[in-house]
């Protein structure tokens, strides 16, 4: 088991990611939850309490250590806290894809609206957001059911729809984004939301949503994690001071 000091650091990271997601409008109120795998039996996840003030105000205390079966991962971990009903989202993603350590289940309105409007999320921009463009080029799958994913069977259904992609749209519901870190999972969700927002805006202006030209891909390089993840995350954390 990870040391107490390391767990405390990880709780802080997950709490920060919750606030970033809320600051970006990817969740509202108490809806949505993020998690981080600790080992093959435990994860840290944003839980709820009777004094919950919403995802935007998540503190490290709200991030609790639990087992994959939903029970407390240590003494007192669920004292005064409840595991999200949709815990199977996190557990089944982690079981199916061991490389996914961070999972974010969010409710971005732009993505939900675009999907319900029949818009397929495609790489409609390039250097505007290179990681987002590459993510969209690989395809954004859709889980067709607009249900609360609160059982193992529904979690497995969503994971099957997700396939080997890092994000999946849950029709009439939200999205699930998974990555090697919880920060990357949130950044992927931000990119997906921007693709959806831009698609809706183009159509509202009377334009046509179309993919960028094929020959552009050679000049859309991977700029490395220092730029695409580290710097991007520093910005997301810094902008929180002007959001709340």
PDB file of C-alpha atoms in Angstrom:
ATOM      1  CA  UNK A   1       0.000   0.000   0.000  1.00  0.00           C
ATOM      2  CA  UNK A   2       1.161   3.544  -0.768  1.00  0.00           C
ATOM      3  CA  UNK A   3       2.485   5.561   2.183  1.00  0.00           C
ATOM      4  CA  UNK A   4       0.237   8.011   4.007  1.00  0.00           C
ATOM      5  CA  UNK A   5       2.295  10.961   2.748  1.00  0.00           C
ATOM      6  CA  UNK A   6       1.985   9.787  -0.834  1.00  0.00           C
ATOM      7  CA  UNK A   7      -1.760   9.223  -0.440  1.00  0.00           C
ATOM      8  CA  UNK A   8      -2.167  12.739   0.919  1.00  0.00           C
ATOM      9  CA  UNK A   9      -0.330  14.110  -2.100  1.00  0.00           C
ATOM     10  CA  UNK A  10      -2.538  12.102  -4.437  1.00  0.00           C
ATOM     11  CA  UNK A  11      -5.687  13.290  -2.662  1.00  0.00           C
ATOM     12  CA  UNK A  12      -4.540  16.852  -3.271  1.00  0.00           C
ATOM     13  CA  UNK A  13      -4.005  16.157  -6.975  1.00  0.00           C
ATOM     14  CA  UNK A  14      -7.455  14.602  -7.430  1.00  0.00           C
ATOM     15  CA  UNK A  15      -9.133  17.433  -5.516  1.00  0.00           C
ATOM     16  CA  UNK A  16      -7.328  19.958  -7.684  1.00  0.00           C
ATOM     17  CA  UNK A  17      -8.450  18.123 -10.825  1.00  0.00           C
ATOM     18  CA  UNK A  18     -12.054  18.251  -9.599  1.00  0.00           C
ATOM     19  CA  UNK A  19     -11.840  22.019  -9.190  1.00  0.00           C
ATOM     20  CA  UNK A  20     -10.248  22.443 -12.622  1.00  0.00           C
ATOM     21  CA  UNK A  21     -13.019  20.399 -14.259  1.00  0.00           C
ATOM     22  CA  UNK A  22     -15.680  22.469 -12.511  1.00  0.00           C
ATOM     23  CA  UNK A  23     -13.886  25.695 -13.378  1.00  0.00           C
ATOM     24  CA  UNK A  24     -14.056  24.694 -17.022  1.00  0.00           C
ATOM     25  CA  UNK A  25     -17.794  24.054 -16.801  1.00  0.00           C
ATOM     26  CA  UNK A  26     -17.416  20.320 -17.329  1.00  0.00           C
ATOM     27  CA  UNK A  27     -19.488  19.579 -14.225  1.00  0.00           C
ATOM     28  CA  UNK A  28     -22.162  21.442 -12.323  1.00  0.00           C
ATOM     29  CA  UNK A  29     -23.166  21.256  -8.691  1.00  0.00           C
ATOM     30  CA  UNK A  30     -22.400  17.929  -7.052  1.00  0.00           C
ATOM     31  CA  UNK A  31     -22.519  15.906 -10.289  1.00  0.00           C
ATOM     32  CA  UNK A  32     -19.405  14.253 -11.685  1.00  0.00           C
ATOM     33  CA  UNK A  33     -16.489  12.499 -10.025  1.00  0.00           C
ATOM     34  CA  UNK A  34     -12.803  11.790 -10.596  1.00  0.00           C
ATOM     35  CA  UNK A  35     -10.587   8.983  -9.423  1.00  0.00           C
ATOM     36  CA  UNK A  36      -7.005   7.802  -9.296  1.00  0.00           C
ATOM     37  CA  UNK A  37      -5.895   4.177  -9.119  1.00  0.00           C
ATOM     38  CA  UNK A  38      -3.617   3.452  -6.156  1.00  0.00           C
ATOM     39  CA  UNK A  39      -2.981  -0.243  -6.827  1.00  0.00           C
ATOM     40  CA  UNK A  40      -4.815  -3.312  -8.159  1.00  0.00           C
ATOM     41  CA  UNK A  41      -7.323  -3.205  -5.304  1.00  0.00           C
ATOM     42  CA  UNK A  42      -7.639   0.443  -4.286  1.00  0.00           C
ATOM     43  CA  UNK A  43      -8.481   3.813  -5.757  1.00  0.00           C
ATOM     44  CA  UNK A  44      -8.926   7.348  -4.522  1.00  0.00           C
ATOM     45  CA  UNK A  45     -12.253   8.850  -5.586  1.00  0.00           C
ATOM     46  CA  UNK A  46     -14.227  12.023  -5.012  1.00  0.00           C
ATOM     47  CA  UNK A  47     -16.961  11.049  -2.539  1.00  0.00           C
ATOM     48  CA  UNK A  48     -19.989  12.938  -1.230  1.00  0.00           C
ATOM     49  CA  UNK A  49     -21.064  13.940   2.244  1.00  0.00           C
ATOM     50  CA  UNK A  50     -24.080  15.613   3.847  1.00  0.00           C
ATOM     51  CA  UNK A  51     -22.144  18.889   3.858  1.00  0.00           C
ATOM     52  CA  UNK A  52     -21.075  18.661   0.187  1.00  0.00           C
ATOM     53  CA  UNK A  53     -20.874  22.099  -1.442  1.00  0.00           C
ATOM     54  CA  UNK A  54     -20.136  20.874  -4.961  1.00  0.00           C
ATOM     55  CA  UNK A  55     -17.314  19.665  -7.168  1.00  0.00           C
ATOM     56  CA  UNK A  56     -15.991  23.203  -7.643  1.00  0.00           C
ATOM     57  CA  UNK A  57     -15.178  23.326  -3.940  1.00  0.00           C
ATOM     58  CA  UNK A  58     -13.611  19.898  -3.563  1.00  0.00           C
ATOM     59  CA  UNK A  59     -10.938  19.585  -0.891  1.00  0.00           C
ATOM     60  CA  UNK A  60      -8.458  16.743  -0.336  1.00  0.00           C
ATOM     61  CA  UNK A  61     -10.691  15.570   2.518  1.00  0.00           C
ATOM     62  CA  UNK A  62     -13.410  14.741  -0.048  1.00  0.00           C
ATOM     63  CA  UNK A  63     -11.083  12.288  -1.794  1.00  0.00           C
ATOM     64  CA  UNK A  64     -11.440   8.929  -0.060  1.00  0.00           C
ATOM     65  CA  UNK A  65      -9.515   5.681  -0.350  1.00  0.00           C
ATOM     66  CA  UNK A  66     -11.783   2.771  -1.244  1.00  0.00           C
ATOM     67  CA  UNK A  67     -11.511  -0.764  -2.540  1.00  0.00           C
ATOM     68  CA  UNK A  68     -12.689  -1.713  -6.001  1.00  0.00           C
ATOM     69  CA  UNK A  69     -15.746  -3.318  -4.387  1.00  0.00           C
ATOM     70  CA  UNK A  70     -16.795   0.038  -2.914  1.00  0.00           C
ATOM     71  CA  UNK A  71     -15.854  -0.643   0.694  1.00  0.00           C
ATOM     72  CA  UNK A  72     -13.530   1.527   2.755  1.00  0.00           C
ATOM     73  CA  UNK A  73      -9.878   1.186   1.835  1.00  0.00           C
ATOM     74  CA  UNK A  74      -8.742   1.975   5.355  1.00  0.00           C
ATOM     75  CA  UNK A  75     -10.014   2.855   8.827  1.00  0.00           C
ATOM     76  CA  UNK A  76     -12.432   5.787   8.761  1.00  0.00           C
ATOM     77  CA  UNK A  77     -12.206   6.347   5.012  1.00  0.00           C
ATOM     78  CA  UNK A  78     -15.983   6.312   4.557  1.00  0.00           C
ATOM     79  CA  UNK A  79     -16.929   7.856   7.876  1.00  0.00           C
ATOM     80  CA  UNK A  80     -19.396  10.575   6.857  1.00  0.00           C
ATOM     81  CA  UNK A  81     -18.819   9.942   3.153  1.00  0.00           C
ATOM     82  CA  UNK A  82     -20.637   8.015   0.408  1.00  0.00           C
ATOM     83  CA  UNK A  83     -19.099   6.414  -2.656  1.00  0.00           C
ATOM     84  CA  UNK A  84     -20.587   7.697  -5.956  1.00  0.00           C
ATOM     85  CA  UNK A  85     -23.374   5.535  -7.375  1.00  0.00           C
ATOM     86  CA  UNK A  86     -21.402   5.330 -10.604  1.00  0.00           C
ATOM     87  CA  UNK A  87     -18.312   3.781  -9.066  1.00  0.00           C
ATOM     88  CA  UNK A  88     -18.531   0.977 -11.720  1.00  0.00           C
ATOM     89  CA  UNK A  89     -17.453   3.522 -14.344  1.00  0.00           C
ATOM     90  CA  UNK A  90     -14.099   3.931 -12.648  1.00  0.00           C
ATOM     91  CA  UNK A  91     -13.583   0.339 -11.599  1.00  0.00           C
ATOM     92  CA  UNK A  92     -14.442  -1.217 -14.951  1.00  0.00           C
ATOM     93  CA  UNK A  93     -12.254   1.231 -16.886  1.00  0.00           C
ATOM     94  CA  UNK A  94      -9.329   0.479 -14.585  1.00  0.00           C
ATOM     95  CA  UNK A  95      -9.879  -3.268 -14.789  1.00  0.00           C
ATOM     96  CA  UNK A  96     -10.101  -3.250 -18.577  1.00  0.00           C
ATOM     97  CA  UNK A  97      -7.180  -0.867 -19.105  1.00  0.00           C
ATOM     98  CA  UNK A  98      -4.480  -1.110 -16.417  1.00  0.00           C
ATOM     99  CA  UNK A  99      -2.596   1.794 -18.014  1.00  0.00           C
ATOM    100  CA  UNK A 100      -5.474   4.118 -17.149  1.00  0.00           C
ATOM    101  CA  UNK A 101      -4.689   5.415 -13.677  1.00  0.00           C
ATOM    102  CA  UNK A 102      -6.892   8.509 -13.789  1.00  0.00           C
ATOM    103  CA  UNK A 103     -10.596   8.465 -14.662  1.00  0.00           C
ATOM    104  CA  UNK A 104     -12.910  11.473 -14.977  1.00  0.00           C
ATOM    105  CA  UNK A 105     -16.671  11.125 -15.335  1.00  0.00           C
ATOM    106  CA  UNK A 106     -18.007  14.558 -16.242  1.00  0.00           C
ATOM    107  CA  UNK A 107     -21.147  16.232 -17.646  1.00  0.00           C
ATOM    108  CA  UNK A 108     -19.977  18.809 -20.225  1.00  0.00           C
ATOM    109  CA  UNK A 109     -23.111  20.420 -21.764  1.00  0.00           C
ATOM    110  CA  UNK A 110     -21.439  21.185 -25.108  1.00  0.00           C
ATOM    111  CA  UNK A 111     -20.560  17.539 -25.661  1.00  0.00           C
ATOM    112  CA  UNK A 112     -23.990  16.300 -24.639  1.00  0.00           C
ATOM    113  CA  UNK A 113     -25.719  18.882 -26.871  1.00  0.00           C
ATOM    114  CA  UNK A 114     -23.505  18.166 -29.882  1.00  0.00           C
ATOM    115  CA  UNK A 115     -24.050  14.430 -29.598  1.00  0.00           C
ATOM    116  CA  UNK A 116     -27.824  14.804 -29.198  1.00  0.00           C
ATOM    117  CA  UNK A 117     -27.804  17.065 -32.268  1.00  0.00           C
ATOM    118  CA  UNK A 118     -26.264  14.228 -34.255  1.00  0.00           C
ATOM    119  CA  UNK A 119     -22.857  15.853 -34.592  1.00  0.00           C
ATOM    120  CA  UNK A 120     -19.962  13.417 -34.815  1.00  0.00           C
ATOM    121  CA  UNK A 121     -16.948  14.872 -33.046  1.00  0.00           C
ATOM    122  CA  UNK A 122     -14.192  15.148 -35.648  1.00  0.00           C
ATOM    123  CA  UNK A 123     -10.811  16.915 -35.912  1.00  0.00           C
ATOM    124  CA  UNK A 124     -12.161  20.169 -37.305  1.00  0.00           C
ATOM    125  CA  UNK A 125      -9.157  22.190 -36.140  1.00  0.00           C
ATOM    126  CA  UNK A 126      -5.410  21.564 -36.106  1.00  0.00           C
ATOM    127  CA  UNK A 127      -2.765  23.721 -34.412  1.00  0.00           C
ATOM    128  CA  UNK A 128      -5.549  25.381 -32.381  1.00  0.00           C
ATOM    129  CA  UNK A 129      -5.366  22.292 -30.131  1.00  0.00           C
ATOM    130  CA  UNK A 130      -3.011  19.624 -31.438  1.00  0.00           C
ATOM    131  CA  UNK A 131      -3.653  16.970 -28.738  1.00  0.00           C
ATOM    132  CA  UNK A 132      -7.399  17.454 -29.181  1.00  0.00           C
ATOM    133  CA  UNK A 133      -7.110  17.115 -32.945  1.00  0.00           C
ATOM    134  CA  UNK A 134      -5.169  13.841 -32.671  1.00  0.00           C
ATOM    135  CA  UNK A 135      -7.619  12.523 -30.112  1.00  0.00           C
ATOM    136  CA  UNK A 136     -10.551  13.258 -32.409  1.00  0.00           C
ATOM    137  CA  UNK A 137      -8.770  11.772 -35.421  1.00  0.00           C
ATOM    138  CA  UNK A 138      -8.795   8.403 -33.683  1.00  0.00           C
ATOM    139  CA  UNK A 139     -12.551   8.673 -33.221  1.00  0.00           C
ATOM    140  CA  UNK A 140     -14.770   9.527 -30.268  1.00  0.00           C
ATOM    141  CA  UNK A 141     -17.033   6.554 -29.512  1.00  0.00           C
ATOM    142  CA  UNK A 142     -20.532   6.893 -28.072  1.00  0.00           C
ATOM    143  CA  UNK A 143     -22.187   4.723 -25.448  1.00  0.00           C
ATOM    144  CA  UNK A 144     -25.777   4.800 -26.628  1.00  0.00           C
ATOM    145  CA  UNK A 145     -27.578   4.472 -23.286  1.00  0.00           C
ATOM    146  CA  UNK A 146     -28.537   7.533 -21.213  1.00  0.00           C
ATOM    147  CA  UNK A 147     -28.571   5.651 -17.931  1.00  0.00           C
ATOM    148  CA  UNK A 148     -27.001   5.966 -14.508  1.00  0.00           C
ATOM    149  CA  UNK A 149     -24.068   3.570 -14.746  1.00  0.00           C
ATOM    150  CA  UNK A 150     -24.378   2.074 -11.287  1.00  0.00           C
ATOM    151  CA  UNK A 151     -23.876  -1.639 -11.932  1.00  0.00           C
ATOM    152  CA  UNK A 152     -20.958  -3.764 -13.071  1.00  0.00           C
ATOM    153  CA  UNK A 153     -22.869  -4.852 -16.177  1.00  0.00           C
ATOM    154  CA  UNK A 154     -23.545  -1.257 -17.247  1.00  0.00           C
ATOM    155  CA  UNK A 155     -19.929  -0.335 -16.497  1.00  0.00           C
ATOM    156  CA  UNK A 156     -18.759  -3.146 -18.741  1.00  0.00           C
ATOM    157  CA  UNK A 157     -21.167  -1.996 -21.472  1.00  0.00           C
ATOM    158  CA  UNK A 158     -19.715   1.508 -21.366  1.00  0.00           C
ATOM    159  CA  UNK A 159     -16.149   0.158 -21.428  1.00  0.00           C
ATOM    160  CA  UNK A 160     -17.027  -2.022 -24.428  1.00  0.00           C
ATOM    161  CA  UNK A 161     -18.317   1.052 -26.249  1.00  0.00           C
ATOM    162  CA  UNK A 162     -15.174   2.950 -25.257  1.00  0.00           C
ATOM    163  CA  UNK A 163     -12.940   0.266 -26.761  1.00  0.00           C
ATOM    164  CA  UNK A 164      -9.314   1.350 -26.886  1.00  0.00           C
ATOM    165  CA  UNK A 165     -10.086   5.059 -27.026  1.00  0.00           C
ATOM    166  CA  UNK A 166      -9.271   7.417 -24.129  1.00  0.00           C
ATOM    167  CA  UNK A 167     -12.706   9.061 -24.052  1.00  0.00           C
ATOM    168  CA  UNK A 168     -16.293   7.981 -24.593  1.00  0.00           C
ATOM    169  CA  UNK A 169     -19.473  10.034 -24.832  1.00  0.00           C
ATOM    170  CA  UNK A 170     -22.381   8.723 -22.769  1.00  0.00           C
ATOM    171  CA  UNK A 171     -25.459   9.772 -24.748  1.00  0.00           C
ATOM    172  CA  UNK A 172     -27.763  12.133 -22.890  1.00  0.00           C
ATOM    173  CA  UNK A 173     -25.491  11.909 -19.864  1.00  0.00           C
ATOM    174  CA  UNK A 174     -21.859  13.030 -20.102  1.00  0.00           C
ATOM    175  CA  UNK A 175     -18.442  11.592 -20.816  1.00  0.00           C
ATOM    176  CA  UNK A 176     -15.777   9.362 -19.358  1.00  0.00           C
ATOM    177  CA  UNK A 177     -12.135  10.261 -19.931  1.00  0.00           C
ATOM    178  CA  UNK A 178      -9.249   8.035 -18.854  1.00  0.00           C
ATOM    179  CA  UNK A 179      -5.481   8.443 -18.976  1.00  0.00           C
ATOM    180  CA  UNK A 180      -2.216   7.708 -17.247  1.00  0.00           C
ATOM    181  CA  UNK A 181      -2.783  10.645 -14.899  1.00  0.00           C
ATOM    182  CA  UNK A 182      -5.894  12.361 -13.602  1.00  0.00           C
ATOM    183  CA  UNK A 183      -4.564  15.650 -14.980  1.00  0.00           C
ATOM    184  CA  UNK A 184      -4.393  14.202 -18.502  1.00  0.00           C
ATOM    185  CA  UNK A 185      -7.889  12.770 -18.152  1.00  0.00           C
ATOM    186  CA  UNK A 186      -9.213  16.259 -17.410  1.00  0.00           C
ATOM    187  CA  UNK A 187      -7.196  17.881 -20.205  1.00  0.00           C
ATOM    188  CA  UNK A 188      -8.663  15.357 -22.660  1.00  0.00           C
ATOM    189  CA  UNK A 189     -12.139  16.299 -21.454  1.00  0.00           C
ATOM    190  CA  UNK A 190     -11.357  19.998 -21.955  1.00  0.00           C
ATOM    191  CA  UNK A 191     -10.245  19.285 -25.530  1.00  0.00           C
ATOM    192  CA  UNK A 192     -13.349  17.221 -26.243  1.00  0.00           C
ATOM    193  CA  UNK A 193     -15.588  19.972 -24.884  1.00  0.00           C
ATOM    194  CA  UNK A 194     -13.843  22.546 -27.079  1.00  0.00           C
ATOM    195  CA  UNK A 195     -14.296  20.368 -30.169  1.00  0.00           C
ATOM    196  CA  UNK A 196     -17.993  20.074 -29.360  1.00  0.00           C
ATOM    197  CA  UNK A 197     -18.374  23.786 -28.628  1.00  0.00           C
ATOM    198  CA  UNK A 198     -16.622  24.746 -31.847  1.00  0.00           C
ATOM    199  CA  UNK A 199     -18.732  22.298 -33.874  1.00  0.00           C
ATOM    200  CA  UNK A 200     -21.942  23.764 -32.453  1.00  0.00           C
ATOM    201  CA  UNK A 201     -20.693  27.285 -33.134  1.00  0.00           C
ATOM    202  CA  UNK A 202     -19.761  26.510 -36.750  1.00  0.00           C
ATOM    203  CA  UNK A 203     -23.187  25.028 -37.435  1.00  0.00           C
ATOM    204  CA  UNK A 204     -24.953  27.913 -35.676  1.00  0.00           C
ATOM    205  CA  UNK A 205     -23.087  30.301 -37.993  1.00  0.00           C
ATOM    206  CA  UNK A 206     -24.387  28.390 -41.008  1.00  0.00           C
ATOM    207  CA  UNK A 207     -21.105  26.669 -41.747  1.00  0.00           C
ATOM    208  CA  UNK A 208     -20.231  23.051 -42.373  1.00  0.00           C
ATOM    209  CA  UNK A 209     -18.338  20.885 -39.920  1.00  0.00           C
ATOM    210  CA  UNK A 210     -15.512  19.209 -41.816  1.00  0.00           C
ATOM    211  CA  UNK A 211     -12.196  17.652 -40.928  1.00  0.00           C
ATOM    212  CA  UNK A 212      -8.902  19.382 -41.586  1.00  0.00           C
ATOM    213  CA  UNK A 213      -7.027  18.371 -44.733  1.00  0.00           C
ATOM    214  CA  UNK A 214      -5.190  15.076 -44.633  1.00  0.00           C
ATOM    215  CA  UNK A 215      -1.810  16.559 -45.528  1.00  0.00           C
ATOM    216  CA  UNK A 216      -1.907  18.835 -42.494  1.00  0.00           C
ATOM    217  CA  UNK A 217      -1.248  15.954 -40.098  1.00  0.00           C
ATOM    218  CA  UNK A 218       2.453  15.790 -40.963  1.00  0.00           C
ATOM    219  CA  UNK A 219       2.853  19.274 -39.528  1.00  0.00           C
ATOM    220  CA  UNK A 220       0.892  18.696 -36.340  1.00  0.00           C
ATOM    221  CA  UNK A 221       3.638  17.121 -34.191  1.00  0.00           C
ATOM    222  CA  UNK A 222       3.542  15.828 -30.658  1.00  0.00           C
ATOM    223  CA  UNK A 223       5.003  18.744 -28.695  1.00  0.00           C
ATOM    224  CA  UNK A 224       5.800  16.570 -25.679  1.00  0.00           C
ATOM    225  CA  UNK A 225       4.324  16.330 -22.206  1.00  0.00           C
ATOM    226  CA  UNK A 226       6.284  19.334 -20.937  1.00  0.00           C
ATOM    227  CA  UNK A 227       4.192  21.553 -23.187  1.00  0.00           C
ATOM    228  CA  UNK A 228       0.974  19.653 -23.784  1.00  0.00           C
ATOM    229  CA  UNK A 229       0.434  18.436 -20.229  1.00  0.00           C
ATOM    230  CA  UNK A 230       2.690  20.135 -17.701  1.00  0.00           C
ATOM    231  CA  UNK A 231       2.366  23.699 -18.997  1.00  0.00           C
ATOM    232  CA  UNK A 232      -1.303  23.251 -19.829  1.00  0.00           C
ATOM    233  CA  UNK A 233      -2.022  21.990 -16.319  1.00  0.00           C
ATOM    234  CA  UNK A 234      -0.154  24.853 -14.670  1.00  0.00           C
ATOM    235  CA  UNK A 235      -2.395  27.224 -16.612  1.00  0.00           C
ATOM    236  CA  UNK A 236      -5.567  25.380 -15.617  1.00  0.00           C
ATOM    237  CA  UNK A 237      -4.607  25.536 -11.955  1.00  0.00           C
ATOM    238  CA  UNK A 238      -3.625  29.217 -12.159  1.00  0.00           C
ATOM    239  CA  UNK A 239      -6.887  30.247 -13.855  1.00  0.00           C
ATOM    240  CA  UNK A 240      -8.902  28.862 -10.951  1.00  0.00           C
ATOM    241  CA  UNK A 241      -8.050  32.039  -9.019  1.00  0.00           C
ATOM    242  CA  UNK A 242     -10.164  34.008 -11.512  1.00  0.00           C
ATOM    243  CA  UNK A 243     -13.028  31.536 -11.826  1.00  0.00           C
ATOM    244  CA  UNK A 244     -14.524  31.246  -8.354  1.00  0.00           C
TER     245      UNK A 244
END
